Coordinates of C-alpha atoms in Angstrom, one line a residue:
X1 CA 40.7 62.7 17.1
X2 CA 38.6 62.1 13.6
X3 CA 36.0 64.7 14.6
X4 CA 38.6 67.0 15.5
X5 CA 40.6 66.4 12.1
X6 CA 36.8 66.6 9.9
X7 CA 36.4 70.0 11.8
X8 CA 39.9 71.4 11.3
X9 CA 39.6 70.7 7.7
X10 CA 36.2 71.4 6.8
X11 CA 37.0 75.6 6.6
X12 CA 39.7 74.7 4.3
X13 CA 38.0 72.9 2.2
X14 CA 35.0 75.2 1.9
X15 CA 37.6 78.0 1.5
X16 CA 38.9 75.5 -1.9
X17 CA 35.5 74.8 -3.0
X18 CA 34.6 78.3 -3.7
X19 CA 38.2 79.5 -5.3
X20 CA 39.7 81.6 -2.4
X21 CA 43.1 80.4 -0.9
X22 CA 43.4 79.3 -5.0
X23 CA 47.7 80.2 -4.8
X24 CA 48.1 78.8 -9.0
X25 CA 49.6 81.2 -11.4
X26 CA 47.3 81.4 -14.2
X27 CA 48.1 80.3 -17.4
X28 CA 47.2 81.4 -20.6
X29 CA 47.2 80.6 -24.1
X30 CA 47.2 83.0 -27.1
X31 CA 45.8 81.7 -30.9
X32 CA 48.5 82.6 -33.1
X33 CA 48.0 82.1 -36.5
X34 CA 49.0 84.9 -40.1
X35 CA 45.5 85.9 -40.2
X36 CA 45.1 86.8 -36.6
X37 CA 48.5 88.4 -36.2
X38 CA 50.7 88.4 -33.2
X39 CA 48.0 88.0 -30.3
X40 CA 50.5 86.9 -28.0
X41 CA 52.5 89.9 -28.5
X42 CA 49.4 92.4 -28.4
X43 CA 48.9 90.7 -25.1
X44 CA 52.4 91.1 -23.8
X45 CA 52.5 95.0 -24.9
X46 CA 49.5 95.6 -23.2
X47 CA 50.4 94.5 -19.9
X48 CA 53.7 95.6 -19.9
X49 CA 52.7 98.8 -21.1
X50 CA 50.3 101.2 -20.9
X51 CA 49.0 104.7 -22.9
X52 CA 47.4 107.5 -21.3
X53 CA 44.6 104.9 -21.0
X54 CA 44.4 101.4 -20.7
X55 CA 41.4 99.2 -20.9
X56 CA 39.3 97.1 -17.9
X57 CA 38.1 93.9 -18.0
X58 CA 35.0 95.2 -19.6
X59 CA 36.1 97.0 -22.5
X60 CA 36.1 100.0 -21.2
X61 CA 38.7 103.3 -20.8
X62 CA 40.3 103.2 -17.3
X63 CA 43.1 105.4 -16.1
X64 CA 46.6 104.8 -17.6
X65 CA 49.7 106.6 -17.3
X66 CA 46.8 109.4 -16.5
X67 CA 45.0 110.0 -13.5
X68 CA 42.2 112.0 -14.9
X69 CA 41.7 113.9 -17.8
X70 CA 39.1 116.7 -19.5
X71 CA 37.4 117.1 -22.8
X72 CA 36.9 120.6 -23.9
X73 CA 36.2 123.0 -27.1
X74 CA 33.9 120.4 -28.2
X75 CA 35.6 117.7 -28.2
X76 CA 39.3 119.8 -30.4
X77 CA 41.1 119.0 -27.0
X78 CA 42.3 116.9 -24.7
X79 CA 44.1 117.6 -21.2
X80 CA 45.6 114.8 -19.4
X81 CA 47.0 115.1 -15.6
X82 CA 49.4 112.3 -15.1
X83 CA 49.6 110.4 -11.9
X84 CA 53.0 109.4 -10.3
X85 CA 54.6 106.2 -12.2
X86 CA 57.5 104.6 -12.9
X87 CA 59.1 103.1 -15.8
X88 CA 59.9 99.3 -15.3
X89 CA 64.0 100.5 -14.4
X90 CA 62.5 102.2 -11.2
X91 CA 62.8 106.1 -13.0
X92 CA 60.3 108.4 -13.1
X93 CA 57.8 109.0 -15.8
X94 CA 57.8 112.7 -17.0
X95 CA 55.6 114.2 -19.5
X96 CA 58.5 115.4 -22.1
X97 CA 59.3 111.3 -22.3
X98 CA 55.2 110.6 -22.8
X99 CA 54.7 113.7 -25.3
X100 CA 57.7 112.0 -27.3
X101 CA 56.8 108.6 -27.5
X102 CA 52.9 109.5 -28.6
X103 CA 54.5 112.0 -31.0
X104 CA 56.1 109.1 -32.5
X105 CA 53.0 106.6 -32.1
X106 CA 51.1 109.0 -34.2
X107 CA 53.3 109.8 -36.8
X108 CA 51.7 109.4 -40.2
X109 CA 54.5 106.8 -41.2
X110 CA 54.1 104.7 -37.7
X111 CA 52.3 102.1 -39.9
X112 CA 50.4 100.4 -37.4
X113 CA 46.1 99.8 -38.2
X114 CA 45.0 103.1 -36.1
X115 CA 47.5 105.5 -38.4
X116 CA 44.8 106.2 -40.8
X117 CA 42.5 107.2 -37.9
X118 CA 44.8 109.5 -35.7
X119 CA 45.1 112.1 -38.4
X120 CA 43.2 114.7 -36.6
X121 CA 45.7 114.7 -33.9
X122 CA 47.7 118.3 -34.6
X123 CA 49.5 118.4 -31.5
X124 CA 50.7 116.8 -28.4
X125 CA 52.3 118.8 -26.0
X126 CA 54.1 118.9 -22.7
X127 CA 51.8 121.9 -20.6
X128 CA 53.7 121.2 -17.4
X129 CA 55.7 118.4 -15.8
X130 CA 52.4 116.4 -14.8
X131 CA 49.7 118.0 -17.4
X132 CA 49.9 116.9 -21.1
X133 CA 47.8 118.5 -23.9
X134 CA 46.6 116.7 -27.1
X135 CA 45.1 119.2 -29.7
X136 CA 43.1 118.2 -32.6
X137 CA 42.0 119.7 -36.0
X138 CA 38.4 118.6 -35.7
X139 CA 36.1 117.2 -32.8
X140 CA 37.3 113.6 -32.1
X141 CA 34.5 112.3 -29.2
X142 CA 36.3 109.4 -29.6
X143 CA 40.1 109.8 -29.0
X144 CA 40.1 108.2 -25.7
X145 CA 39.0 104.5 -26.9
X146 CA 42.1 105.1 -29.5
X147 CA 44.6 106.1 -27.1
X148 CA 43.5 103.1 -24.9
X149 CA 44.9 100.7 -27.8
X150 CA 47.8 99.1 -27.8
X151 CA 49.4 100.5 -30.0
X152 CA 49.5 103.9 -28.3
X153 CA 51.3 102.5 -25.6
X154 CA 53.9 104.6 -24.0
X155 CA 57.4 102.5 -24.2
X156 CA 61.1 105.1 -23.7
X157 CA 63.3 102.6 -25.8
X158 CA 62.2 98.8 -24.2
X159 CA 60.7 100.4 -20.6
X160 CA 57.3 100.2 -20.0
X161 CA 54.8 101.3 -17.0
X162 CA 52.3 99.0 -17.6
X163 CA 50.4 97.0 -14.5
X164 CA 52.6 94.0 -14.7
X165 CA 56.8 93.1 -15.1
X166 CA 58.0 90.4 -16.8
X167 CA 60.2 87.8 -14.8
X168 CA 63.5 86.4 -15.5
X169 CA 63.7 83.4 -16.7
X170 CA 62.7 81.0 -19.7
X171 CA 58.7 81.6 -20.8
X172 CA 56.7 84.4 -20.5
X173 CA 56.4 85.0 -17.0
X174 CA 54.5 88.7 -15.8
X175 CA 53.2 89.8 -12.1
X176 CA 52.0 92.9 -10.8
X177 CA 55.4 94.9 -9.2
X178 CA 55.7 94.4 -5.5
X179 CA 54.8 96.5 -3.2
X180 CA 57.1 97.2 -0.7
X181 CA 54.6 97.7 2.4
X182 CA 52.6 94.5 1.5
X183 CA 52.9 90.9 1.5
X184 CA 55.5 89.0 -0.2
X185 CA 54.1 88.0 -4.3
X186 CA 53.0 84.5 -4.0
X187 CA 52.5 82.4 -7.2
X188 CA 49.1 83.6 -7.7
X189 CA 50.2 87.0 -8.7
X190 CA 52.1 85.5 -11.9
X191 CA 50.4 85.2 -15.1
X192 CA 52.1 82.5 -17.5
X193 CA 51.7 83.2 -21.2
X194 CA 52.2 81.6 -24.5
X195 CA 51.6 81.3 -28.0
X196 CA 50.6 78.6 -30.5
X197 CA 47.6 76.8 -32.8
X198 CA 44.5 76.9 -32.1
X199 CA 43.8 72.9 -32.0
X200 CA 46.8 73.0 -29.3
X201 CA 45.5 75.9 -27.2
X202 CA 42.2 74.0 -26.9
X203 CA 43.7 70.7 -25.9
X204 CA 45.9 72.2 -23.4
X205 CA 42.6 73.5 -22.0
X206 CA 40.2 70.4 -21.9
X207 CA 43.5 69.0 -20.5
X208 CA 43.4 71.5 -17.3
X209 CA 46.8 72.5 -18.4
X210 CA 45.5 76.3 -19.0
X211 CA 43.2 78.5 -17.6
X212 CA 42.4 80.8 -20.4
X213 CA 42.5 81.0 -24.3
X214 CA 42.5 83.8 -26.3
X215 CA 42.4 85.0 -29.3
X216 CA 39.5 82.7 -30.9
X217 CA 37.7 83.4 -33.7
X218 CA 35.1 82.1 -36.3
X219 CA 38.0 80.0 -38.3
X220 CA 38.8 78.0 -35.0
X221 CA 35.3 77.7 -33.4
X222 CA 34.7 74.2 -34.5
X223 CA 37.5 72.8 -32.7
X224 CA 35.4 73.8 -29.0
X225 CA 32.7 72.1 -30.2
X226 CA 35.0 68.8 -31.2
X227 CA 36.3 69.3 -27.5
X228 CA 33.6 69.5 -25.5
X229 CA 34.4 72.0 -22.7
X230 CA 31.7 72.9 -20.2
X231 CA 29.5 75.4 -21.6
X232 CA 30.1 77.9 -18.9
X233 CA 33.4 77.8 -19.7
X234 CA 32.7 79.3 -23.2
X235 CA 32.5 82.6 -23.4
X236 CA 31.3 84.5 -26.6
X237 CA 32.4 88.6 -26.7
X238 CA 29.9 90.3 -28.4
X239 CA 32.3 92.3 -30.8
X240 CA 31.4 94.9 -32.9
X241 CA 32.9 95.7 -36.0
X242 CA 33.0 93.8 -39.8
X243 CA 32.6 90.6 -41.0
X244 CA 32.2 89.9 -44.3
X245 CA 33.5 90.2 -48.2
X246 CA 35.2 93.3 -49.5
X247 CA 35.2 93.6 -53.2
X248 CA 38.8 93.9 -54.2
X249 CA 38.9 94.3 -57.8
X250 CA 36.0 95.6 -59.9
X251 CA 36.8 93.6 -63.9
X252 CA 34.2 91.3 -65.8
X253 CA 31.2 90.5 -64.1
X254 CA 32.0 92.6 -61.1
X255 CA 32.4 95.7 -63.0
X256 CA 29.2 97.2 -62.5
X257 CA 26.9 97.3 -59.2
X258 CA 24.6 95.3 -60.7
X259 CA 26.8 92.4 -61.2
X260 CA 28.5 92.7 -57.5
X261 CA 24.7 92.9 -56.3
X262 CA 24.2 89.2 -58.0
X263 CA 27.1 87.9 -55.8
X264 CA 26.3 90.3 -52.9
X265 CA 22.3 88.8 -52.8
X266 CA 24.0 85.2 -53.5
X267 CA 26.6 85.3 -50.3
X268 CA 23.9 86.9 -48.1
X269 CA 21.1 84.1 -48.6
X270 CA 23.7 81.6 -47.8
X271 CA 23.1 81.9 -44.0
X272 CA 27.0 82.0 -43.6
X273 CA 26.8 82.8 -40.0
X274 CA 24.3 79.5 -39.5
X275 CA 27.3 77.3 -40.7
X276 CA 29.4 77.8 -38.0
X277 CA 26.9 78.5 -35.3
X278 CA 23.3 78.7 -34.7
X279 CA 23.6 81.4 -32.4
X280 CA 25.4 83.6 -34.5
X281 CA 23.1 86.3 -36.2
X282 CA 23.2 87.5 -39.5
X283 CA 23.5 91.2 -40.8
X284 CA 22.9 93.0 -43.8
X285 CA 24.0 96.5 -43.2
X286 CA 27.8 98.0 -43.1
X287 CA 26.9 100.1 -39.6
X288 CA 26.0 98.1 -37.2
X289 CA 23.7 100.9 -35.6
X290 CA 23.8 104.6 -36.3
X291 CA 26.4 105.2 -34.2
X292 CA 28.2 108.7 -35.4
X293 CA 26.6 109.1 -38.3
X294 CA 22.7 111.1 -39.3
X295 CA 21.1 108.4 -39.9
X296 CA 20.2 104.9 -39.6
X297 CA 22.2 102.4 -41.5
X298 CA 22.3 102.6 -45.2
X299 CA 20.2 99.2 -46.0
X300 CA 21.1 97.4 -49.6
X301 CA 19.7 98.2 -52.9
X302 CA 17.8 94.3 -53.0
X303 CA 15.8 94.8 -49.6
X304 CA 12.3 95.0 -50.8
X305 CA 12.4 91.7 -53.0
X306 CA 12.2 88.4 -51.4
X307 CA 14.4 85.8 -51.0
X308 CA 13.2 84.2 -54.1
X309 CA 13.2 87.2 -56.2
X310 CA 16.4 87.8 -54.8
X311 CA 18.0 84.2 -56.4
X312 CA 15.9 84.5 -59.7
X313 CA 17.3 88.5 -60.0
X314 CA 21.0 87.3 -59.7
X315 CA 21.0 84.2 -61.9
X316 CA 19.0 86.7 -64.2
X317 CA 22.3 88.9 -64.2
X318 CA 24.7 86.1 -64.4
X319 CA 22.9 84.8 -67.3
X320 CA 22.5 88.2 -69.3
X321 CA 26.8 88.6 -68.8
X322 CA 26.7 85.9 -71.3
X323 CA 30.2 84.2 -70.4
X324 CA 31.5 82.2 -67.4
X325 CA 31.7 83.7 -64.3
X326 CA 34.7 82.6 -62.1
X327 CA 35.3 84.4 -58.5
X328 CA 38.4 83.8 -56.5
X329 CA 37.6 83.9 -52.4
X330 CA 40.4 85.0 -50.3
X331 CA 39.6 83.0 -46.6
X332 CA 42.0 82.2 -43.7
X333 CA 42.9 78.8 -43.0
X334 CA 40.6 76.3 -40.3
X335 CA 37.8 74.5 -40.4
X336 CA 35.6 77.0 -39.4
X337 CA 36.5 78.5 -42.8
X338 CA 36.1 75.6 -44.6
X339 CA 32.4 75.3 -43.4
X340 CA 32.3 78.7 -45.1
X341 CA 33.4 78.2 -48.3
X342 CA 31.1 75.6 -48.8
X343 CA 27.9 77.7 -47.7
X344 CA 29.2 80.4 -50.2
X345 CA 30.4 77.9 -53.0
X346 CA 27.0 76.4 -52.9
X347 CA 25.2 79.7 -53.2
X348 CA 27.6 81.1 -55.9
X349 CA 27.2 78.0 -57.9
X350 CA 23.1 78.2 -57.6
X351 CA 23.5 81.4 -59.9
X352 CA 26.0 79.9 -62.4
X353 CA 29.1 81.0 -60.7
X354 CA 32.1 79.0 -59.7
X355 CA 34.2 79.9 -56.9
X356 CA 38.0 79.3 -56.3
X357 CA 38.7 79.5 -52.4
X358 CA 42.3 81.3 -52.4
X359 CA 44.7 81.9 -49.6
X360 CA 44.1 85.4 -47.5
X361 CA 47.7 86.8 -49.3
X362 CA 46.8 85.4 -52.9
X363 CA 45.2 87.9 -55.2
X364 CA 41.0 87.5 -55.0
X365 CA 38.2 88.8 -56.5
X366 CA 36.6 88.7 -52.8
X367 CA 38.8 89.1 -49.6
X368 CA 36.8 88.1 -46.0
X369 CA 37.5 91.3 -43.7
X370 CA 36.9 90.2 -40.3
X371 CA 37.8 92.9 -37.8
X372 CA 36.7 94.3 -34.2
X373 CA 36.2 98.0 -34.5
X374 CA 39.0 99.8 -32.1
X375 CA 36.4 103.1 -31.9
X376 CA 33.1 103.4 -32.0
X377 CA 32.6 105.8 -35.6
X378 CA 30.7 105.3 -38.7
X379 CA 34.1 106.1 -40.3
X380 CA 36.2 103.2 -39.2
X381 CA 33.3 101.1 -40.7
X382 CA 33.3 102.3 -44.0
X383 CA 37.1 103.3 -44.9
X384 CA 37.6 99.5 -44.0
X385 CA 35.3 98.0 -45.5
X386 CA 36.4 100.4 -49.0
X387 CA 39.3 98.3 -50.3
X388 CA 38.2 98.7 -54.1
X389 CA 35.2 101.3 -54.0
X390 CA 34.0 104.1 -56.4
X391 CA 35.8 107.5 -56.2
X392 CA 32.8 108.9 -55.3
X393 CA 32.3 106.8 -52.0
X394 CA 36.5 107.4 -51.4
X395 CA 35.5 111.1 -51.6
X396 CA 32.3 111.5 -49.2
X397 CA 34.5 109.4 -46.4
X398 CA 37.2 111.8 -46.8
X399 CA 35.0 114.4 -46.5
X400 CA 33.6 113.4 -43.3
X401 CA 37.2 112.8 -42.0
X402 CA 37.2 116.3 -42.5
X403 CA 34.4 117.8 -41.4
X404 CA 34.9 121.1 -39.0
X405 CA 32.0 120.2 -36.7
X406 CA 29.9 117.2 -35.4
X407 CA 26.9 117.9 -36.7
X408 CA 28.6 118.6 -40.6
X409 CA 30.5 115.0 -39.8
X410 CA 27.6 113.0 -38.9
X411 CA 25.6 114.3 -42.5
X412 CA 28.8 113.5 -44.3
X413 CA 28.9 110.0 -42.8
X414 CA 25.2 109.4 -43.7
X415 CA 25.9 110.3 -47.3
X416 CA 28.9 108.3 -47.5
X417 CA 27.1 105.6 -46.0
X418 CA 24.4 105.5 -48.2
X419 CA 27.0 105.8 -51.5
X420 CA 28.5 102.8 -50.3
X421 CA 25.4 100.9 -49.8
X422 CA 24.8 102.0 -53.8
X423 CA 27.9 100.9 -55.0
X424 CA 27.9 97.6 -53.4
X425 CA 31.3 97.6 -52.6
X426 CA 31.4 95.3 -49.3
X427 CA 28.6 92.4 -48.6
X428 CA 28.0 92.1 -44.9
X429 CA 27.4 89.0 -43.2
X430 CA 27.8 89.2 -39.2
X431 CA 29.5 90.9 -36.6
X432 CA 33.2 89.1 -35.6
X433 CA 32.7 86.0 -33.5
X434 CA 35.4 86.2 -31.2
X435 CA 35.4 83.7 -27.9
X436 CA 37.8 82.5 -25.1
X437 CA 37.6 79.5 -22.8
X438 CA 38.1 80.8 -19.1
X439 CA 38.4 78.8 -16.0
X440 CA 35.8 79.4 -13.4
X441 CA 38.6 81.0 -10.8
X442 CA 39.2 83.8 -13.2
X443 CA 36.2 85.8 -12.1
X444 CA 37.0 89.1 -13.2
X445 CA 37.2 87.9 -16.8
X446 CA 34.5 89.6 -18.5
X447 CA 32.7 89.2 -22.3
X448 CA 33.1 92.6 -24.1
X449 CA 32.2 94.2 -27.2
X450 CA 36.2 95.2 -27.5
X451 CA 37.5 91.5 -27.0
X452 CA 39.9 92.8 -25.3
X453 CA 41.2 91.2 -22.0
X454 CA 43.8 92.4 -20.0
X455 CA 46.1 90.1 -18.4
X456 CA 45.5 92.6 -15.1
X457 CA 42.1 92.0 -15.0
X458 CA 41.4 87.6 -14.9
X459 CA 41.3 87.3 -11.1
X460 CA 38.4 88.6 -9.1
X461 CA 40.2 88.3 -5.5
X462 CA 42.0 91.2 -4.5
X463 CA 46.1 91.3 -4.8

């Protein structure tokens, strides 16, 4: 009876052992903190809505409300054919409801982070009951990674189509509609989620009360190390976008390039990225490659001289100013910040500065911009990273927004590129550091250079 028993068992606990037969709901925590914004609602509006196109698990455009879609004139047009859908009430989706609620997404007064980049949108319209047109006033290769965001999502008052519902009940509770020629949903097709700190979000996971966390950044990384998770468990997105300090007003010792060089050359020999991790590069350049624009990235002013000429040539210009020099640095909360400020209040004092760390809402000399870029364009780069820089470098990135053609648009962005590189208006550090803990049975989760991750896409067996 034993050997019988050992062998009737054995399959199931193989089947356990390698995550199939796993019938737990996952559970998932969100970082919610003012700096980050609302990650749990991003989250939330993404799976219970979708655009045109939504993102995989890899970062990448998948279909949405559309089934497939065309680019023509050279990139002035989009046509979408919409597959069949239905809002979360059971109704079905039309193209007039889409065209109107994109109409509205769009709008120059929206106020949402992508309004200054949709502005070559000049029309969306409604070509037949399934085919939806979106016309442009210059070539925008990249409209379908914006239309994939979150904030394009189509919602008709609070109905959405995206790939899950949410439950009734207390908590967030989301699963994938039932079908109503398959199996029954079991309570692996749910998907708990909730907000809250970082430090809790962490403990909930070394406790195996979670599966996943999201929503980490550079501020929060030191509490994973303080936790200990298994390293395999960690997983690091390799995000593209900005990280480092925008200079926000331009009075004293800041008023000339010169001076914002001192501080610029100071910051970047600080090995910021080193404090928080080793593995974390540095860079010195706005663009992360060329990307859209003519040419390679625009390097700094200070790149022949070495590191030492670089210290003597910045004390040199804090000395010559002749009066105290006092900086105010705008940084988010958490320790990982804290480790921060100290590399930069170290390297601001070796010149004869002194630094004030302020809060990320208090006015600052120096504000950390710390963003993953939503499209892949030279222009996103620099009008983020131009909070307080010269007219001249405002003007070449408006020109580029405006160019009639590729080719004219990638010269533009080369120029304006290379004016803010001059001017010295934004000291680059890193790319984002952005990670997540993940359980081992999510298997679809995947590392991206979005850090986006759907809450349709964490499970690798098929439901």
């Amino acid at each position: 009876m034993r050997r019988f028993l050992l062998s009737a068992l054995l399959p199931l606990m193989l089947v356990a052992c390698d995550g199939k037969g796993d019938e737990r709901r996952v559970v998932v925590d969100a970082i919610e903190d003012g700096a980050k914004g609302d990650v749990e609602r991003v989250l939330l509006r993404s799976a219970l809505a979708q655009g045109l196109v939504r993102f995989d698990a890899a970062g990448q455009v998948e279909p949405g409300l559309a089934e497939r879609w065309n680019m023509v004139d050279d990139g002035r047009s989009y046509i979408f054919r919409l597959g069949d859908a239905t809002w979360s009430d059971g109704r079905p989706v039309t193209a007039e409801q889409v065209v109107a609620a994109l109409r509205r997404a769009v709008r120059a007064d929206a106020g949402h982070r992508l309004t200054p980049f949709l502005r070559s949108i000049d029309e969306i319209v409604a070509m037949t009951p399934q085919v939806i047109e979106v016309r442009l006033k210059r070539p925008n290769t990249e409209l379908l990674t914006l239309l994939a965001q979150p904030e394009l999502a189509v919602i008709r008052g609070t109905q959405g189509t995206g790939p899950l519902r949410r439950l009734q009940g207390s908590g967030i509770r989301l699963r994938a509609p039932a079908d109503p020629e398959g199996p029954p949903p079991v309570a692996a097709d749910e998907v708990r989620l909730r907000g809250g700190r970082a430090a809790l979000a962490v403990a909930r996971y070394a406790e195996k009360r979670s599966d996943l966390v999201l929503g980490g950044d550079f501020a929060d990384w030191p509490l994973v190390a303080a936790a200990g998770p298994r390293p395999a468990d960690v997983r690091i997105d390799p995000a593209r976008g900005l990280f480092g300090f925008a200079f926000v007003t331009r009075d004293g010792f800041l008023a000339t390039a010169l001076g914002r060089a001192a501080v610029a050359m100071a910051v970047q020999g600080a090995n910021v990225p080193g404090a928080i991790d080793p593995a974390w590069g540095p860079a010195d350049t706005l663009l992360p490659e060329r990307l859209d624009s003519a040419a390679d990235p625009a390097l700094p002013p200070w790149r022949n001289l070495t590191e030492e000429q670089r210290w003597t040539t910045a004390r040199a210009q804090v000395a010559a100013y002749g009066r105290p020099v006092r900086l105010r640095i705008a940084l988010p909360a958490g320790p990982g910040a804290t480790l921060l400020w100290g590399r930069v209040a170290v390297a601001l004092s070796r010149i004869g500065i002194a630094g004030e760390r302020v809060a990320m809402t208090a006015p600052a000399d120096l504000r950390l911009i710390d963003r993953v870029a939503p499209y892949d364009s030279a222009r996103w780069y620099l009008a983020t990273a131009c909070r307080s820089c010269s007219m001249e470098a405002m003007t070449l990135i408006a020109a580029a927004r405006d160019a009639d053609n590729l080719p004219e648009r990638a010269q533009r962005l080369a120029v304006a590129d290379a004016a803010m590189a001059a001017d010295v208006a934004f000291v680059s550090l890193a790319r984002p550091w952005r990670w997540s803990l993940v359980a081992p049975r999510l298997r679809a989760f995947q590392a991206n250079a979005r850090a986006v991750h759907p809450l349709n896409h964490l499970r690798g067996d098929p439901r």
